[in-house]
Short mmCIF file of C-alpha atoms and ligand atoms in Angstrom, two decimals:
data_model
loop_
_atom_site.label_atom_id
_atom_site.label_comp_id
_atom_site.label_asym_id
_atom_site.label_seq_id
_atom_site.Cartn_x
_atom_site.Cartn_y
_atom_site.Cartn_z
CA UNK Z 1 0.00 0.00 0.00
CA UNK Z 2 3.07 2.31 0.54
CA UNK Z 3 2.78 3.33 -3.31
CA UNK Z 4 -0.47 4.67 -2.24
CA UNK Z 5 -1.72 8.53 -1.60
CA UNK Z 6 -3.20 9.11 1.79
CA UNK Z 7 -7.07 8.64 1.17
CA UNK Z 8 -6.47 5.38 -0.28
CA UNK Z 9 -4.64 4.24 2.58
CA UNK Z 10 -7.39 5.52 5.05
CA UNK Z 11 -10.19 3.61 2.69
CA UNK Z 12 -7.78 0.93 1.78
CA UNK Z 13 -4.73 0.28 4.15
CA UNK Z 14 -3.71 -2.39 6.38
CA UNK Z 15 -6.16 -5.38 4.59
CA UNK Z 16 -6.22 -7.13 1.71
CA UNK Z 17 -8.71 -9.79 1.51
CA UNK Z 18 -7.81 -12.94 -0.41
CA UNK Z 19 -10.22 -14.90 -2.73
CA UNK Z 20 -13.66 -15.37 -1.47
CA UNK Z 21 -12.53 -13.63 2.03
CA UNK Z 22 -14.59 -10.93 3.85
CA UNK Z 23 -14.43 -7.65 2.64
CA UNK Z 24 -14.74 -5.56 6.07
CA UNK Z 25 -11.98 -6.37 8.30
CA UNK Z 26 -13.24 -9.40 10.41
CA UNK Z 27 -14.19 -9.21 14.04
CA UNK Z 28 -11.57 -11.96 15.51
CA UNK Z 29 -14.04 -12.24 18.41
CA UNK Z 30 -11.90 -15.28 20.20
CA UNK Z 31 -9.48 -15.02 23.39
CA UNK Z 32 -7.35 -17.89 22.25
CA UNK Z 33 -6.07 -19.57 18.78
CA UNK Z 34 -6.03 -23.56 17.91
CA UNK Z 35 -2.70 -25.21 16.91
CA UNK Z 36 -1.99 -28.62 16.11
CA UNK Z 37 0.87 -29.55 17.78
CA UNK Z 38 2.75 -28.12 21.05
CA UNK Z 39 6.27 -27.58 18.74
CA UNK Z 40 3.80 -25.01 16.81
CA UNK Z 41 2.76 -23.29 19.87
CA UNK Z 42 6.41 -23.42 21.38
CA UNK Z 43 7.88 -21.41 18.09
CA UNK Z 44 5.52 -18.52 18.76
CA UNK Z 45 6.52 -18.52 22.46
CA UNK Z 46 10.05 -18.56 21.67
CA UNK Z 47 9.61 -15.83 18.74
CA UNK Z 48 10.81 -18.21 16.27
CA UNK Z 49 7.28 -17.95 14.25
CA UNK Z 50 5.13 -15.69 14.08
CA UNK Z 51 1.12 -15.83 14.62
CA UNK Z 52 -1.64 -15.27 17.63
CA UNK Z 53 -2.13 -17.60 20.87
CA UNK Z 54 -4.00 -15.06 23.39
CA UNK Z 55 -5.59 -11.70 22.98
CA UNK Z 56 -4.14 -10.18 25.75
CA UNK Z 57 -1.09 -9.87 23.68
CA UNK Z 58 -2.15 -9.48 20.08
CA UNK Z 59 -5.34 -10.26 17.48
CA UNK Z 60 -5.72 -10.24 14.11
CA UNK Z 61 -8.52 -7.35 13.83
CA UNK Z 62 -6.16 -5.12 15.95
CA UNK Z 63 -2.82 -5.71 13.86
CA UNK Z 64 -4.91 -4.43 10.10
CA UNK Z 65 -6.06 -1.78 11.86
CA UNK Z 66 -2.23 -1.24 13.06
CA UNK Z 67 -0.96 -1.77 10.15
CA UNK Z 68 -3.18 0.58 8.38
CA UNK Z 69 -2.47 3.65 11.20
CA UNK Z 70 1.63 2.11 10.04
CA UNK Z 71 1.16 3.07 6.61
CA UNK Z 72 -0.46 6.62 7.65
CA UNK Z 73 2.05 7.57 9.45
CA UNK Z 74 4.65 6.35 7.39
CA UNK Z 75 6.09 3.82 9.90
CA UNK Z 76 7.19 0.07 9.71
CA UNK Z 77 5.60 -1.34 12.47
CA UNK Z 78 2.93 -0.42 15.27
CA UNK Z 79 -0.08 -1.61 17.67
CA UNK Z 80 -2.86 -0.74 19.29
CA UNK Z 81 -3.37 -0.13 22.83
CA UNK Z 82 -6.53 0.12 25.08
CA UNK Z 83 -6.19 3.75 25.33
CA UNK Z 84 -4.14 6.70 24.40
CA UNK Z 85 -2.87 6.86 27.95
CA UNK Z 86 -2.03 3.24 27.94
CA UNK Z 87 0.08 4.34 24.32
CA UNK Z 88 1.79 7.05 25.98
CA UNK Z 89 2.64 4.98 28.77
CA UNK Z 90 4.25 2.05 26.77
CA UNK Z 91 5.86 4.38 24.36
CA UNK Z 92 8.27 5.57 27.02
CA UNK Z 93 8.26 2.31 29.75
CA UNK Z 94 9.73 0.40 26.55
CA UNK Z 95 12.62 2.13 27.19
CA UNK Z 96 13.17 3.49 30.43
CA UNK Z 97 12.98 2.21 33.55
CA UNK Z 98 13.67 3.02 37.23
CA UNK Z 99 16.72 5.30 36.54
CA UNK Z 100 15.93 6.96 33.36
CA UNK Z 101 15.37 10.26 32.77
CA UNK Z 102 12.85 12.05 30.28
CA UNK Z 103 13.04 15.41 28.65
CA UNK Z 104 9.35 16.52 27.74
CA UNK Z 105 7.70 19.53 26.81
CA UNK Z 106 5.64 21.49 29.67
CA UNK Z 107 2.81 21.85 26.91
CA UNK Z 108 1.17 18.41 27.08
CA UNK Z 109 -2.38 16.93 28.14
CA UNK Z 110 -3.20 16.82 31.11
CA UNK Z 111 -3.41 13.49 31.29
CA UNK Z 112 0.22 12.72 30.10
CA UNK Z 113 1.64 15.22 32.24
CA UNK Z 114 0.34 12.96 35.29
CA UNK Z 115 1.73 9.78 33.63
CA UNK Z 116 5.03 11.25 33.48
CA UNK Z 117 5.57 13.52 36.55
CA UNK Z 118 3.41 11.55 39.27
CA UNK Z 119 3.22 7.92 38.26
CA UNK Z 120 6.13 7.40 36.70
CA UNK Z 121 7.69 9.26 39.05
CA UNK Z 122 6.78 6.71 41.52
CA UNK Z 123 8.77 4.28 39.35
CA UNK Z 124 11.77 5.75 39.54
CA UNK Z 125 11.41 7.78 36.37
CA UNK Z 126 12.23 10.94 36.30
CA UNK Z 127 11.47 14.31 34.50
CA UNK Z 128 12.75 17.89 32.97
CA UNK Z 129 9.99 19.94 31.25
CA UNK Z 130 11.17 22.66 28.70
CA UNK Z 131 8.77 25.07 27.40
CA UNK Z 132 7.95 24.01 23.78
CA UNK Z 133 9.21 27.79 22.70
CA UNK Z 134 12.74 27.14 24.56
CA UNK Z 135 15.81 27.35 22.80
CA UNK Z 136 18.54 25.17 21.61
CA UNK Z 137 20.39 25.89 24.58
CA UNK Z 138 17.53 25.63 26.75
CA UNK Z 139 16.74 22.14 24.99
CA UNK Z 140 20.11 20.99 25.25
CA UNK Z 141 20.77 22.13 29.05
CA UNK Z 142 17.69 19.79 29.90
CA UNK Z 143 19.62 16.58 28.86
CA UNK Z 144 21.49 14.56 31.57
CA UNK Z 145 23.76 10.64 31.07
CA UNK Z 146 20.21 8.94 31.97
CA UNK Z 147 18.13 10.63 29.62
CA UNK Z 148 16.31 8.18 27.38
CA UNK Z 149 13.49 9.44 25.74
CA UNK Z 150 12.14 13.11 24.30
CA UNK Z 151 8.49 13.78 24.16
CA UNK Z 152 5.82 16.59 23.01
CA UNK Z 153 2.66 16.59 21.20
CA UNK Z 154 2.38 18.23 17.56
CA UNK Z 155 -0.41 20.09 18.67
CA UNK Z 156 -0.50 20.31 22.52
CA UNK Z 157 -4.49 19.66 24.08
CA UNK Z 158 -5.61 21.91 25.55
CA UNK Z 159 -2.97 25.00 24.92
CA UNK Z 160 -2.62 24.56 21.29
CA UNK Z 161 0.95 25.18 21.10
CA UNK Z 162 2.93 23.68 18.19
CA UNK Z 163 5.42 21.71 18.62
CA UNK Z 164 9.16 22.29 16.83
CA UNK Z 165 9.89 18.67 15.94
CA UNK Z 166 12.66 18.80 13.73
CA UNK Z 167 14.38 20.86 16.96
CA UNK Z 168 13.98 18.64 19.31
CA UNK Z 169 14.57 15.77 16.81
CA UNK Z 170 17.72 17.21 16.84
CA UNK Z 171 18.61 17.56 20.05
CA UNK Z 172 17.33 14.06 20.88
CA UNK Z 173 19.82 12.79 18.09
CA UNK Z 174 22.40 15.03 19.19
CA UNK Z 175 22.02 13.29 22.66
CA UNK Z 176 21.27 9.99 21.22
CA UNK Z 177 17.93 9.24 22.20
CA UNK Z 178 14.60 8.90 20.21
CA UNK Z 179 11.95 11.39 20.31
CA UNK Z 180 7.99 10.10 20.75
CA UNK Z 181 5.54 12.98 19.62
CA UNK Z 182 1.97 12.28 20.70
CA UNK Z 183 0.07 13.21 17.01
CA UNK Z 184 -3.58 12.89 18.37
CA UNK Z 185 -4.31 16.37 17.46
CA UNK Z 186 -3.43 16.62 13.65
CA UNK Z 187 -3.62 13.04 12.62
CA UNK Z 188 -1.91 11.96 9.96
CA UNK Z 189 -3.82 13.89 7.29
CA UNK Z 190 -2.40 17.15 8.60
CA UNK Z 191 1.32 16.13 10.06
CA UNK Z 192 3.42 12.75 9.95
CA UNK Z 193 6.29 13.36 12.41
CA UNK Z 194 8.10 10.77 10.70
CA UNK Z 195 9.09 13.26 8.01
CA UNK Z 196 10.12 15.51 10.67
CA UNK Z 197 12.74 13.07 12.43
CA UNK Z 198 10.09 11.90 14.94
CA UNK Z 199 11.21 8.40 16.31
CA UNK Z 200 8.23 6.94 17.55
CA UNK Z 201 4.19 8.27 17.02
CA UNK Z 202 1.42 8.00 19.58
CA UNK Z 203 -2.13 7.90 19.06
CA UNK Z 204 -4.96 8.57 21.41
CA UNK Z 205 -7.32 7.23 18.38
CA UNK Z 206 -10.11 8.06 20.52
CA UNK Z 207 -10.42 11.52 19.13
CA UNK Z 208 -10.21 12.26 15.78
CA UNK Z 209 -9.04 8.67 14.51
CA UNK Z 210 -12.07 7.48 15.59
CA UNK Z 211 -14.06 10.57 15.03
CA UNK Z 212 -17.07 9.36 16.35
CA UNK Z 213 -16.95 9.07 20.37
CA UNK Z 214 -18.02 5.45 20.02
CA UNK Z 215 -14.50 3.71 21.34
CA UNK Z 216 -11.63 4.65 23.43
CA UNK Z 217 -8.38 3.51 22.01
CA UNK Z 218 -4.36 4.37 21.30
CA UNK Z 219 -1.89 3.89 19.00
CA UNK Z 220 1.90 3.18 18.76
CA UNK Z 221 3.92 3.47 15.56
CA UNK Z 222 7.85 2.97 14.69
CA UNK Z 223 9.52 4.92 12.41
CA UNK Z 224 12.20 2.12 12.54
CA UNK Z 225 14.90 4.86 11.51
CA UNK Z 226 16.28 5.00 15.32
CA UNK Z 227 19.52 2.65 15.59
CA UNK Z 228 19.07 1.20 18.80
CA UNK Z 229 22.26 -0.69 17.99
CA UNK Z 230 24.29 2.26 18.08
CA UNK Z 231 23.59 3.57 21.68
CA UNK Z 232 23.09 -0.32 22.68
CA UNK Z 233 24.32 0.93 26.59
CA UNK Z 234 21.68 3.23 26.85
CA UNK Z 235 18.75 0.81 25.95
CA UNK Z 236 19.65 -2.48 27.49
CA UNK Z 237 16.06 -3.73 27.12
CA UNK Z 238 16.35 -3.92 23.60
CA UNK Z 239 19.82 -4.58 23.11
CA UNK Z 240 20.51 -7.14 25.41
CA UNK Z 241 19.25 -10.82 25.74
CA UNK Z 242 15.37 -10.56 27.50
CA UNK Z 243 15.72 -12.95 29.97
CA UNK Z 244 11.84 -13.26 29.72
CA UNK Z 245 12.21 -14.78 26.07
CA UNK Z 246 14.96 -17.12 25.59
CA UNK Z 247 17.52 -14.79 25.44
CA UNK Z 248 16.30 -12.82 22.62
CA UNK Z 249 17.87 -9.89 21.70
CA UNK Z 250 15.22 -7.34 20.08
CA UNK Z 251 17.43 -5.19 18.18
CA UNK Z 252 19.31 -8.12 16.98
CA UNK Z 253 16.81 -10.37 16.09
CA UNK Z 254 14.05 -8.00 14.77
CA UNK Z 255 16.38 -4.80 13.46
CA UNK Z 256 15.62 -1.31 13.98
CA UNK Z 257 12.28 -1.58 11.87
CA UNK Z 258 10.86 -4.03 14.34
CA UNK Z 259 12.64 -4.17 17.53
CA UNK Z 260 10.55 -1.62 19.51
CA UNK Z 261 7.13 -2.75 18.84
CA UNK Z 262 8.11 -6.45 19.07
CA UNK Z 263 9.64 -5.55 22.64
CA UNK Z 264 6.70 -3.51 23.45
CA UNK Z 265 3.98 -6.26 22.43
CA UNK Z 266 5.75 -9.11 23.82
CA UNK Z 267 6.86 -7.83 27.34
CA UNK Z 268 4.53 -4.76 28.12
CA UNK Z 269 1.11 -6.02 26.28
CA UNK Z 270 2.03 -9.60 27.97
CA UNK Z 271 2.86 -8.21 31.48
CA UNK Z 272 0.32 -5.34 31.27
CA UNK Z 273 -2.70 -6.03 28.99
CA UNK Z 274 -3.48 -2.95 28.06
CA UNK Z 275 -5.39 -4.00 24.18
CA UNK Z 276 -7.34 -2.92 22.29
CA UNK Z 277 -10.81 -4.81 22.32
CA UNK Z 278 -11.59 -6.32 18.99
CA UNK Z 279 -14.32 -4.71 18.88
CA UNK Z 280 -13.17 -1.30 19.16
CA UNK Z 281 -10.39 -1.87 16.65
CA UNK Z 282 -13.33 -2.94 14.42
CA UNK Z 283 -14.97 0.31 14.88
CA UNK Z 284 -11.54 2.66 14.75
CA UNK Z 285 -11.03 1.38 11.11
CA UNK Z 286 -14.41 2.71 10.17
CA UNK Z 287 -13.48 6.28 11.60
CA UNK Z 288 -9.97 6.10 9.83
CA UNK Z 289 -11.90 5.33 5.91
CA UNK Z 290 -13.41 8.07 6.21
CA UNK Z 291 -10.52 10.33 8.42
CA UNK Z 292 -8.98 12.35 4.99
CA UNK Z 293 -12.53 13.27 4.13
CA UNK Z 294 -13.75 14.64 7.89
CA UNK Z 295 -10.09 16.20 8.87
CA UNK Z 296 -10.56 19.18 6.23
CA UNK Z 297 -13.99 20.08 7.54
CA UNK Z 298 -12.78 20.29 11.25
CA UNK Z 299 -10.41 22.35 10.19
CA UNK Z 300 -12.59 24.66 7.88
CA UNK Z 301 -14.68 24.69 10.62
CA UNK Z 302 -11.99 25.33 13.73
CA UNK Z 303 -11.01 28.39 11.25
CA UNK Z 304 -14.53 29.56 10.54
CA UNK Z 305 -15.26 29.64 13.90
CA UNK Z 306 -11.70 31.01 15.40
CA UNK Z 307 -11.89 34.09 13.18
CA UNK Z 308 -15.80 34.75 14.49
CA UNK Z 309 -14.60 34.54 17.87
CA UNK Z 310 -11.10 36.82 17.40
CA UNK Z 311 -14.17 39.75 15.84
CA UNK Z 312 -16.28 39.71 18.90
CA UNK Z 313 -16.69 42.40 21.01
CA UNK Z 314 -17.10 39.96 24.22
CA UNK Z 315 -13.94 37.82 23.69
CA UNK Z 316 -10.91 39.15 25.24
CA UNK Z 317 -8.64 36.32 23.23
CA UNK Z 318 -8.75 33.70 20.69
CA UNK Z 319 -5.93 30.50 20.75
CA UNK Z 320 -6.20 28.91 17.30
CA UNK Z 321 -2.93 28.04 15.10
CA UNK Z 322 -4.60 29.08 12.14
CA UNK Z 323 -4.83 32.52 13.18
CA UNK Z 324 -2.28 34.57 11.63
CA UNK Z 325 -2.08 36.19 14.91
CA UNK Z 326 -1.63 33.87 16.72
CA UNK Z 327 2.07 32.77 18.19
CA UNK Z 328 2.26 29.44 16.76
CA UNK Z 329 0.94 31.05 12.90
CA UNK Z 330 4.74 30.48 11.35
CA UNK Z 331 5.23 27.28 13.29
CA UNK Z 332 2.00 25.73 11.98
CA UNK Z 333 2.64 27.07 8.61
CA UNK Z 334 5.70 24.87 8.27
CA UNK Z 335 4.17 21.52 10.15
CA UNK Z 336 0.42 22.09 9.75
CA UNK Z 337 0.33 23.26 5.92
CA UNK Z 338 -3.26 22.12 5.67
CA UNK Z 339 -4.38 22.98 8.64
CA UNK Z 340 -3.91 21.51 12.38
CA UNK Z 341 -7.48 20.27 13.99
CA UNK Z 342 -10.90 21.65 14.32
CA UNK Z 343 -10.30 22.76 18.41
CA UNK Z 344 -10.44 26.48 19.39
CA UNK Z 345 -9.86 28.06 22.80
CA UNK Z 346 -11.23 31.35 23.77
CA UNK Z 347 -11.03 33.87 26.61
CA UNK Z 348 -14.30 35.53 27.41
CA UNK Z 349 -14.27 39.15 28.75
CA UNK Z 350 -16.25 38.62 32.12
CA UNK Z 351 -14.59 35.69 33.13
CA UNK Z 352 -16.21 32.88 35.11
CA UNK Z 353 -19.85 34.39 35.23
CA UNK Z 354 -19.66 35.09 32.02
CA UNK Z 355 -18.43 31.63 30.32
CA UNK Z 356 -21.20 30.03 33.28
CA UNK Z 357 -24.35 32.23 31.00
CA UNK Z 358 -22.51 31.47 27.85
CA UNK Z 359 -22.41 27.68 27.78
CA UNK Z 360 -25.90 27.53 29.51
CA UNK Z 361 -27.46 28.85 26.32
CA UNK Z 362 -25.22 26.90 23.75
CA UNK Z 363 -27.89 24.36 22.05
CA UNK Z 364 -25.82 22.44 19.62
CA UNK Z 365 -22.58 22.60 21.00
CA UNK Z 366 -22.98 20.43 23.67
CA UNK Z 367 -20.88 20.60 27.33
CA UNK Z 368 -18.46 17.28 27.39
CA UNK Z 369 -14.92 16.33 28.67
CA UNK Z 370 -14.26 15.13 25.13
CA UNK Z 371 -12.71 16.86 22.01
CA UNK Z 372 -12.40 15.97 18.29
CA UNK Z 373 -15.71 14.22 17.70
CA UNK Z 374 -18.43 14.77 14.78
CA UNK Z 375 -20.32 17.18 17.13
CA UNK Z 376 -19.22 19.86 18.37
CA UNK Z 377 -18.59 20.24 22.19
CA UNK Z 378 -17.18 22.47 24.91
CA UNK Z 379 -15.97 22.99 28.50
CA UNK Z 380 -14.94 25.50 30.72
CA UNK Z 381 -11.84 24.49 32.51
CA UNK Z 382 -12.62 26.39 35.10
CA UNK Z 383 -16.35 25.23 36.19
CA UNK Z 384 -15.03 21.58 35.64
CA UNK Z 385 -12.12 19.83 35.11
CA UNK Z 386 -10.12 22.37 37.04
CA UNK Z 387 -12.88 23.58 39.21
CA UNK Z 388 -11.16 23.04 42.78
CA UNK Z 389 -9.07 25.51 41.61
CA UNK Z 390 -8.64 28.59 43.27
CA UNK Z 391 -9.03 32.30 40.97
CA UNK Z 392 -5.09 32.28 41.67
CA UNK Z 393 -4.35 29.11 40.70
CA UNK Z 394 -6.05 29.04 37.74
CA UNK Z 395 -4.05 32.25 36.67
CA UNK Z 396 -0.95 30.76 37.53
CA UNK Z 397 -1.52 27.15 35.62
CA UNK Z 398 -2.64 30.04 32.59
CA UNK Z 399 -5.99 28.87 32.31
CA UNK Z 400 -8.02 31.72 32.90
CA UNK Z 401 -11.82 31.55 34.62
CA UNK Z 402 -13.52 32.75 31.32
CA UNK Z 403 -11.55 30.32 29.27
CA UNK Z 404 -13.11 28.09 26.89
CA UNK Z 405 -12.55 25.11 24.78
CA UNK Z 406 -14.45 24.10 21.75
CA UNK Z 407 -13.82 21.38 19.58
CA UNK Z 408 -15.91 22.06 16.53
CA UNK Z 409 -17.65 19.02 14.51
CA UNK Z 410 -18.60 18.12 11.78
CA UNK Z 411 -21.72 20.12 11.05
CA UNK Z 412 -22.58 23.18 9.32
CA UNK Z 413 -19.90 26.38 10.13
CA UNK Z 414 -22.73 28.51 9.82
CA UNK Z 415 -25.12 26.78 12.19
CA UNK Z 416 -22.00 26.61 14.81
CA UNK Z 417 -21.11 29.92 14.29
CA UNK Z 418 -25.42 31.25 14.99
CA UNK Z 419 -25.50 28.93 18.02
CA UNK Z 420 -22.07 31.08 19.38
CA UNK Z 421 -23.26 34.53 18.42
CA UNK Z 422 -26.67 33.66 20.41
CA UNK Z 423 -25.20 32.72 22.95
CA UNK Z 424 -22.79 35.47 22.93
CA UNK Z 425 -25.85 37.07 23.18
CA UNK Z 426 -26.93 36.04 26.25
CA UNK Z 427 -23.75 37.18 28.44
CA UNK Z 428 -24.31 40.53 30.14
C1 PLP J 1 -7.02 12.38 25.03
C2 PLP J 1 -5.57 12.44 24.82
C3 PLP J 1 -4.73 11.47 25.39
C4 PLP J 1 -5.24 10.36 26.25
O1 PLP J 1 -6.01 9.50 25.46
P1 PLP J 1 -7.15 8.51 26.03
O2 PLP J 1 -7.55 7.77 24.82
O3 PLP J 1 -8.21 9.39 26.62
O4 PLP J 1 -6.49 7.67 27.07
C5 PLP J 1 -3.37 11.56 25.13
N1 PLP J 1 -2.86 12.55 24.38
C6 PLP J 1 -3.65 13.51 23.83
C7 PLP J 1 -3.03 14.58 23.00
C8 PLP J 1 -5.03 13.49 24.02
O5 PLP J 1 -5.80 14.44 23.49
#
């Protein structure tokens, strides 16, 4: 499929039928897989073959779906995960351990920046934020012997920052580590990091890839361009014999194109679990045939709607990428070409009362935790996710009381942009 243009890998990727085979992707609905003999099984187990024996670690309907996300991204090799948290997680765990250090940028979900600076603290793994606008100096001074890994998101949820990737590409080369860049936000239609000397991709395919809010999910891909090999005493794990498997060495046995997904689904998936139901995977491949065709309306729509907000009278501020006032404009020029996402954030001008009589009158933007879905939704930090908060705090974590997210859908601009203005309306 690599020959291939992006919207026939979205329709087409990952899986081929044969003869007289199902069209759709099948549903492997089964835990466990038949073999005939025990010296069949045994070859899987020692990584000699390769095929399914239990779901916990790997199934059919995930891997085409995988495989298909692979050839979006432009990788060689990647799985699916139960969740984009559970992606982030294994992304970095396949490589460091208690010991390791991790250079990350400050301007991350919320989500991830627990994962890294509380729980996997707590593992003996720790952490230097930089500020995604830091300098090569900066960057640099943030590296110590243990770093391993270098993370950021392409477009950061819910600051909407853009990321620099071919700088901290090189300063993760420079140091030689791989960088991970969390690509949730732009999918692959709009950005493939790959091109940009990202290492590793992450997917929450929850939002966008899946498009619909119908299953939570993640993603892990491999560039297979980072020589594990050649920095062999900073990444044992890979480049040593797993005591767990026979001895295998990863980096040895499956080269730099497979190495870190192999590791990743036969140690962490086997020791943690963390798949991908069936099911789900089933229902992520119908968001992705259709992903090249709904990406360009959120963004049309994300636009439409950030340059109504930036011409009201009763927004203070306006944080869109698209913007050509805004501070990440050049940046997203140069990664973002086609446009980033369809999620705008907006200051109001009378803060918390005034975002509270806002969203009360929004009718089809609805009020939700959840971004990048066919209909549009919204939330005010402040009255909700961050609502034990003090005023202070809020200021200081730079999410002000009148501040609000919305992740247009996919439905009419003008529609969205008439339920805004009346409720724009309504605030005194
Ligand atoms: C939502 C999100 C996550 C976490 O994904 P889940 O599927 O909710 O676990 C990670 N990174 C980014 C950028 C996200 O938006």
């Amino acid at each position: 499929m690599s020959e291939y243009k992006m919207n026939t890998k979205c329709v087409q990727g990952g899986y081929q039928p044969g003869n007289g085979e199902p069209r759709q992707i099948p549903i492997i609905q089964s835990t466990t897989f038949r073999y005939e003999t025990s010296e069949d099984m045994g070859k899987l187990f020692d990584l000699e073959a390769s095929g399914y024996f239990y779901t916990r670690l790997q199934n059919p309907t995930n891997d085409y779906v995988a495989a298909k996300i692979a050839e979006l991204e432009g990788g060689t090799a990647a799985m699916l995960t139960s969740s984009g948290q559970a992606a982030n997680f294994f992304a970095l765990f396949n490589i460091c351990e208690c010991g390791s250090h991790i250079v990350a940028s400050s301007s991350i979900y919320g989500g991830t920046f627990n994962l890294i600076s509380v729980t996997m603290a707590k593992m003996g793994i720790e952490v230097t934020f930089v500020s995604p606008d830091c300098t090569k100096e900066e960057l640099n001074a943030a590296f110590k012997d243990n770093t391993r890994a270098v993370f950021g998101e392409t477009i950061a949820n819910p600051a909407l920052t853009v990321f620099d990737i071919e700088k901290f590409a090189k300063a993760a080369h420079e140091h030689g580590v791989p960088l991970i860049v969390d690509n949730t936000f732009p999918t692959p239609i709009n950005c493939r990091p790959i091109e940009w000397g990202a290492d590793i991709v992450t997917h929450s395919t929850t939002k966008y890839m899946d498009g619909h809010g119908a299953a939570v999910g993640g993603a892990i891909v491999d560039s297979g361009n980072f020589d594990w090999m050649a920095h062999a005493e900073k990444f044992p794990g890979l480049c040593t014999p797993d005591d767990s498997y026979h001895g295998v060495t990863y980096a040895e046995k499956f080269g730099k194109e497979g190495a870190f997904i192999t590791k990743c689904t036969s140690q962490l998936m086997r020791d943690f679990g963390c798949i991908q139901s069936p099911q789900n995977a089933f229902i992520l491949n119908l968001g992705l045939e259709s992903l090249h065709v709904r990406m360009p309306r959120h963004v049309e729509n994300g636009q439409a709607v950030a340059e109504f907000l930036q011409g009201h009278d009763k927004v203070l501020k306006v944080n869109y990428p698209g913007l050509k006032s805004d501070p990440y404009y050049e940046v997203a020029q140069k990664y973002l070409p086609n446009g980033g996402c369809g999620v705008v954030s907006f200051e109001l001008k009378g803060g918390k009362p005034a975002a509270e009589a806002f969203m009360k009158e929004l009718k089809l933007a609805a009020i939700e935790t959840h971004v990048a879905d066919a209909r549009t939704c919204c939330l005010n930090p402040a009255t909700s996710t961050h609502r034990q908060m003090t005023e202070e705090q809020l200021i200081e974590a730079g999410i002000p009381a009148g501040l609000i997210r919305i992740s247009c859908g996919l439905e009419d601009k003008e529609d969205l942009i008439a339920d805004l203005a009346q409720a724009l309306d309504a605030v005194k």
